[in-house]
Coordinates of C-alpha atoms in Angstrom, one line a residue:
Chain A
M1 CA 61.1 -22.4 15.1
N2 CA 62.9 -19.7 13.2
E3 CA 65.4 -17.4 14.8
R4 CA 63.1 -14.4 14.8
A5 CA 60.3 -16.2 16.4
Q6 CA 62.7 -17.5 19.2
L7 CA 64.0 -14.1 19.9
L8 CA 60.5 -12.6 20.2
L9 CA 59.5 -15.4 22.6
S10 CA 62.6 -14.9 24.6
I11 CA 61.8 -11.2 25.3
A12 CA 58.1 -11.8 25.5
D13 CA 58.6 -14.4 28.1
D14 CA 60.9 -12.2 30.1
E15 CA 58.5 -9.4 30.2
L16 CA 55.4 -11.7 30.9
I17 CA 57.2 -13.5 34.0
L18 CA 58.8 -10.5 35.3
G19 CA 55.4 -8.6 35.1
W20 CA 53.9 -11.4 37.0
R21 CA 56.6 -11.6 39.6
D22 CA 56.5 -7.9 40.2
S23 CA 52.7 -7.9 40.4
E24 CA 53.0 -10.2 43.4
W25 CA 53.9 -6.9 45.4
T26 CA 50.5 -5.4 44.5
G27 CA 49.1 -4.5 47.9
I28 CA 52.3 -5.1 50.1
A29 CA 54.9 -2.8 48.6
P30 CA 56.6 -0.7 51.2
T31 CA 54.6 2.5 50.7
L32 CA 51.1 3.2 49.1
E33 CA 52.8 5.3 46.5
E34 CA 55.3 2.6 45.5
D35 CA 52.7 0.2 45.4
V36 CA 50.8 2.0 42.7
A37 CA 53.9 2.7 40.8
F38 CA 55.3 -0.8 41.0
S39 CA 52.0 -2.4 40.1
S40 CA 51.7 0.0 37.1
I41 CA 55.2 -0.9 35.9
A42 CA 54.3 -4.6 36.2
Q43 CA 51.2 -4.0 34.0
N44 CA 53.3 -2.3 31.4
E45 CA 55.7 -5.1 31.2
I46 CA 52.7 -7.4 30.6
G47 CA 51.5 -5.0 27.9
H48 CA 54.9 -5.2 26.2
A49 CA 54.8 -9.1 26.4
R50 CA 51.4 -8.9 24.7
A51 CA 52.7 -6.9 21.7
L52 CA 55.9 -9.2 21.2
Y53 CA 53.6 -12.4 21.5
E54 CA 51.4 -10.9 18.8
L55 CA 54.4 -10.4 16.6
A56 CA 55.5 -13.9 17.2
A57 CA 52.0 -15.3 16.8
Q58 CA 51.8 -13.9 13.1
E59 CA 55.1 -15.8 12.6
L60 CA 53.9 -19.0 14.1
G61 CA 50.2 -19.0 13.0
T62 CA 48.8 -19.0 16.5
D63 CA 47.7 -16.2 18.9
S64 CA 49.1 -14.3 21.8
D65 CA 47.2 -16.1 24.5
A66 CA 48.1 -19.5 23.3
L67 CA 51.8 -18.5 23.4
A68 CA 51.5 -17.0 26.8
F69 CA 49.5 -19.8 28.5
D70 CA 49.4 -23.0 26.5
R71 CA 53.0 -23.9 26.4
D72 CA 54.6 -26.2 28.9
P73 CA 56.8 -24.6 31.4
G74 CA 59.9 -26.2 29.8
E75 CA 59.0 -24.6 26.5
Y76 CA 59.3 -20.9 27.9
R77 CA 62.4 -19.0 26.8
C78 CA 62.6 -16.6 29.8
A79 CA 66.0 -15.9 31.6
P80 CA 66.1 -17.5 35.1
L81 CA 66.6 -13.9 36.4
V82 CA 62.9 -13.3 36.0
E83 CA 61.6 -16.5 37.4
L84 CA 63.1 -16.2 40.9
H85 CA 60.6 -15.9 43.5
L86 CA 62.2 -13.2 45.7
L87 CA 60.8 -12.3 49.0
D88 CA 62.5 -9.2 50.1
W89 CA 62.3 -5.6 48.8
A90 CA 66.1 -5.2 48.5
H91 CA 66.3 -8.2 45.9
T92 CA 63.1 -7.1 44.2
I93 CA 64.6 -3.7 43.4
A94 CA 67.9 -5.1 42.6
R95 CA 66.3 -7.2 40.0
R96 CA 64.2 -4.4 38.7
Y97 CA 67.3 -2.2 38.3
L98 CA 69.4 -5.0 36.7
Y99 CA 66.6 -6.0 34.4
E100 CA 66.1 -2.5 33.3
E101 CA 69.7 -2.0 32.5
A102 CA 69.9 -5.2 30.6
D103 CA 66.6 -4.4 28.8
R104 CA 68.0 -1.0 27.7
V105 CA 71.0 -2.6 26.1
R106 CA 68.7 -5.1 24.4
I107 CA 66.1 -2.7 23.2
N108 CA 68.8 -0.4 21.9
A109 CA 70.1 -3.1 19.9
L110 CA 66.8 -4.1 18.6
M111 CA 65.9 -0.5 17.5
H112 CA 68.9 -0.6 15.1
S113 CA 67.9 -3.9 13.8
D114 CA 67.2 -4.5 10.0
D115 CA 63.9 -5.9 10.8
A116 CA 61.7 -2.8 10.5
E117 CA 58.6 -4.2 12.3
L118 CA 60.8 -5.3 15.2
A119 CA 62.7 -2.0 15.4
G120 CA 59.5 -0.1 15.3
L121 CA 58.0 -2.1 18.3
A122 CA 61.3 -1.7 20.1
A123 CA 61.2 2.1 19.7
K124 CA 57.6 2.1 21.0
I125 CA 58.5 0.0 24.1
D126 CA 61.6 2.2 24.7
R127 CA 59.4 5.3 25.1
E128 CA 57.5 3.7 28.0
E129 CA 60.7 2.2 29.4
T130 CA 61.9 5.8 30.1
Y131 CA 59.7 5.8 33.2
H132 CA 60.6 2.3 34.3
R133 CA 64.2 3.4 34.1
M134 CA 63.6 6.7 36.0
H135 CA 62.0 4.5 38.7
A136 CA 64.8 2.0 38.8
E137 CA 67.6 4.6 38.8
L138 CA 66.0 6.5 41.8
W139 CA 65.8 3.4 43.8
A140 CA 69.4 2.3 42.9
A141 CA 70.7 5.7 43.7
R142 CA 68.8 5.8 47.0
L143 CA 70.0 2.3 48.2
A144 CA 73.5 2.6 46.8
A145 CA 75.0 2.6 50.1
E146 CA 72.8 0.0 51.7
P147 CA 74.5 -3.3 52.2
R148 CA 71.4 -5.3 51.8
F149 CA 70.9 -3.9 48.3
R150 CA 74.6 -4.1 47.2
S151 CA 74.8 -7.8 48.2
A152 CA 71.3 -8.4 46.4
V153 CA 72.9 -6.8 43.2
E154 CA 75.9 -9.0 43.4
E155 CA 74.0 -12.2 44.1
L156 CA 71.8 -11.4 41.1
W157 CA 74.4 -10.3 38.7
P158 CA 75.2 -13.7 37.1
F159 CA 71.4 -14.0 36.5
A160 CA 71.3 -10.5 34.9
L161 CA 73.9 -11.4 32.5
G162 CA 71.9 -14.3 31.3
V163 CA 69.2 -11.9 30.0
L164 CA 71.5 -10.8 27.2
E165 CA 73.2 -12.4 24.1
Q166 CA 77.1 -12.8 24.8
E167 CA 78.0 -9.9 22.7
L168 CA 75.9 -7.4 24.5
R169 CA 77.2 -8.4 28.0
P170 CA 80.2 -6.1 28.1
D171 CA 77.7 -3.1 27.6
L172 CA 75.7 -4.2 30.5
A173 CA 78.8 -4.8 32.8
Q174 CA 80.0 -1.3 32.0
R175 CA 76.7 0.2 32.7
V176 CA 76.4 -1.6 36.1
G177 CA 80.1 -1.4 36.9
L178 CA 80.7 -5.1 37.5
D179 CA 82.7 -7.6 35.6
V180 CA 81.5 -10.2 33.0
V181 CA 81.4 -13.7 34.8
A182 CA 79.8 -16.9 34.1
A183 CA 76.0 -16.4 33.6
H184 CA 72.9 -18.3 34.5
E185 CA 71.9 -18.8 30.9
R186 CA 68.6 -18.8 29.1
G187 CA 67.3 -22.2 28.6
E188 CA 68.0 -23.4 32.3
H189 CA 64.9 -23.1 34.4
T190 CA 64.5 -22.6 38.1
P191 CA 61.9 -24.8 40.0
E192 CA 60.2 -21.5 40.7
L193 CA 59.1 -21.2 37.1
A194 CA 56.9 -24.4 37.2
E195 CA 55.2 -23.2 40.4
L196 CA 54.4 -19.8 38.8
W197 CA 53.1 -21.4 35.7
N198 CA 50.7 -23.6 37.6
V199 CA 49.2 -20.5 39.2
M200 CA 49.4 -18.3 35.9
T201 CA 47.7 -20.9 33.7
E202 CA 45.1 -22.3 36.2
V203 CA 42.1 -20.5 34.9
R204 CA 43.0 -20.9 31.3
R205 CA 43.5 -24.7 31.8
S206 CA 40.2 -24.9 33.9
I207 CA 38.0 -24.7 30.7
P208 CA 40.4 -25.3 27.5
G209 CA 39.3 -23.2 24.6
A210 CA 36.9 -21.0 26.5
Q211 CA 36.5 -17.4 25.3
W212 CA 36.8 -14.8 28.1
Chain B
M1 CA 58.0 14.9 52.7
V2 CA 54.3 15.4 51.6
F3 CA 53.6 16.8 48.3
E4 CA 50.2 18.0 47.5
I5 CA 49.2 17.3 44.0
F6 CA 47.1 19.7 41.8
R7 CA 45.8 18.2 38.6
Q8 CA 44.7 20.0 35.3
E9 CA 42.3 17.8 33.4
K10 CA 42.4 19.8 30.2
K11 CA 44.4 22.6 28.7
G12 CA 43.1 26.0 29.9
Q13 CA 41.2 24.6 32.9
P14 CA 42.2 25.5 36.5
F15 CA 44.3 23.1 38.5
A16 CA 42.2 21.3 41.3
H17 CA 43.6 19.5 44.3
A18 CA 43.9 15.8 43.6
G19 CA 45.4 14.4 46.6
S20 CA 48.9 14.0 48.1
V21 CA 52.0 11.9 47.6
E22 CA 54.3 11.1 50.4
A23 CA 58.0 10.8 49.1
P24 CA 61.6 11.0 50.3
D25 CA 62.4 13.7 47.8
A26 CA 61.0 15.7 44.8
A27 CA 62.4 13.1 42.3
F28 CA 60.5 10.1 43.9
A29 CA 57.5 12.4 44.1
D30 CA 57.8 13.0 40.5
A31 CA 57.9 9.3 39.6
W32 CA 55.0 8.4 42.0
A33 CA 52.8 11.2 41.0
R34 CA 53.1 10.4 37.3
E35 CA 51.9 6.8 38.1
Q36 CA 49.2 7.8 40.5
Y37 CA 47.7 10.8 38.8
G38 CA 48.7 10.5 35.1
R39 CA 49.1 7.2 33.7
R40 CA 45.4 6.7 32.5
G41 CA 45.8 10.0 30.4
E42 CA 43.6 11.7 33.0
S43 CA 45.9 14.8 33.4
E44 CA 47.1 17.4 31.1
A45 CA 49.5 18.6 33.7
L46 CA 50.2 18.2 37.3
W47 CA 51.6 20.5 40.0
L48 CA 53.6 19.2 42.9
V49 CA 53.7 21.5 45.8
P50 CA 55.7 20.6 48.9
R51 CA 53.1 20.8 51.8
A52 CA 55.5 23.1 53.8
S53 CA 55.2 25.7 51.0
I54 CA 51.5 26.0 51.5
H55 CA 50.4 29.0 53.5
A56 CA 47.1 28.0 54.9
I57 CA 44.4 30.1 56.5
T58 CA 41.9 28.3 58.8
E59 CA 40.9 30.8 61.4
W60 CA 38.7 33.7 61.1
A61 CA 38.1 36.4 63.6
D62 CA 34.4 37.9 63.8
E63 CA 34.3 39.2 67.3
F64 CA 31.6 41.7 66.6
D65 CA 29.3 39.5 64.8
L66 CA 29.2 41.8 61.8
K67 CA 26.2 40.2 60.2
Y68 CA 25.4 43.2 57.9
R69 CA 28.6 42.4 56.0
R70 CA 27.2 39.1 54.8
V71 CA 24.8 38.6 52.1
D72 CA 23.0 35.4 53.2
G73 CA 19.3 35.7 53.0
Y74 CA 19.5 38.9 51.0
S75 CA 17.7 38.7 47.8
I76 CA 19.6 41.2 45.5
K77 CA 17.4 40.3 42.6
T78 CA 14.2 41.7 43.9
R79 CA 15.7 44.8 45.2
L80 CA 17.7 45.5 42.0
K81 CA 14.4 45.2 40.0
E82 CA 12.8 47.8 42.3
A83 CA 15.7 50.1 42.2
R84 CA 15.7 49.8 38.4
E85 CA 12.0 50.7 38.1
R86 CA 12.4 53.7 40.4
A87 CA 15.3 55.0 38.2
G88 CA 13.4 54.2 35.1
T89 CA 16.3 52.0 33.7
T90 CA 14.5 48.7 33.6
P91 CA 16.3 46.7 30.8
S92 CA 13.8 46.2 28.0
L93 CA 13.6 42.8 26.4
D94 CA 13.6 44.3 23.0
S95 CA 16.9 46.1 23.3

């Protein structure tokens, strides 16, 4: 697989798996309003994943559903950050905040890429991300003095670094105000991914090749 | 804080009450109202009004039962027609 397809799949897998994880809050978020907003953001991320899979599918001669659902868990290229099955709101919001900051750095780099198609898609995604960032920043500011949120951010920090290529990490560290440390790198997978994959692909696997 | 949300569906139309959003401050209300009332392109614009800013009127005094000030059951159409005929100013269909 060429470098472009690998890059597209890395980002698409991040967005799909985080979208899936965040959608696990649908119906049980802390307030009704946040439930609606959080579910909507999760859906947007899955929409971004689809657009990226479509680009990768052209490159690989397949389709976006096959890329999203027909690979083995070990073939996914997502960062461990998005796989974690986090149970409390402090960690969930800490992950959203860290992911949005990392994604901002990554999208900004892609928008300036020589690959016009990829740069165009990055710009389109960036416009929708404005609202995700607004949401994450509001929460981060509101919980800044909350010990549970601060320890969740510190705990997840090595995972957040793993979302980005080495050369982009200092940028993220500066934005978040933490130091670059050893990261949980892309390519490692947590046991949580296989569990998620089992649920996520269950219907698709039940009748292979069916058109829904 | 509770914010009452008013939604304008199309440019030029009046804003109509759409519901409310409970949020810790105006910034959260902004983020949440966008998602709840605008993300399907169903709104041209939203007004977010703190409920405390709304001056509501819910009580009405009518101690003397002034029924003659109401128009219920009063068919103005027939009476207007009669009055016009008396005055000779019935609108003609041709004019």
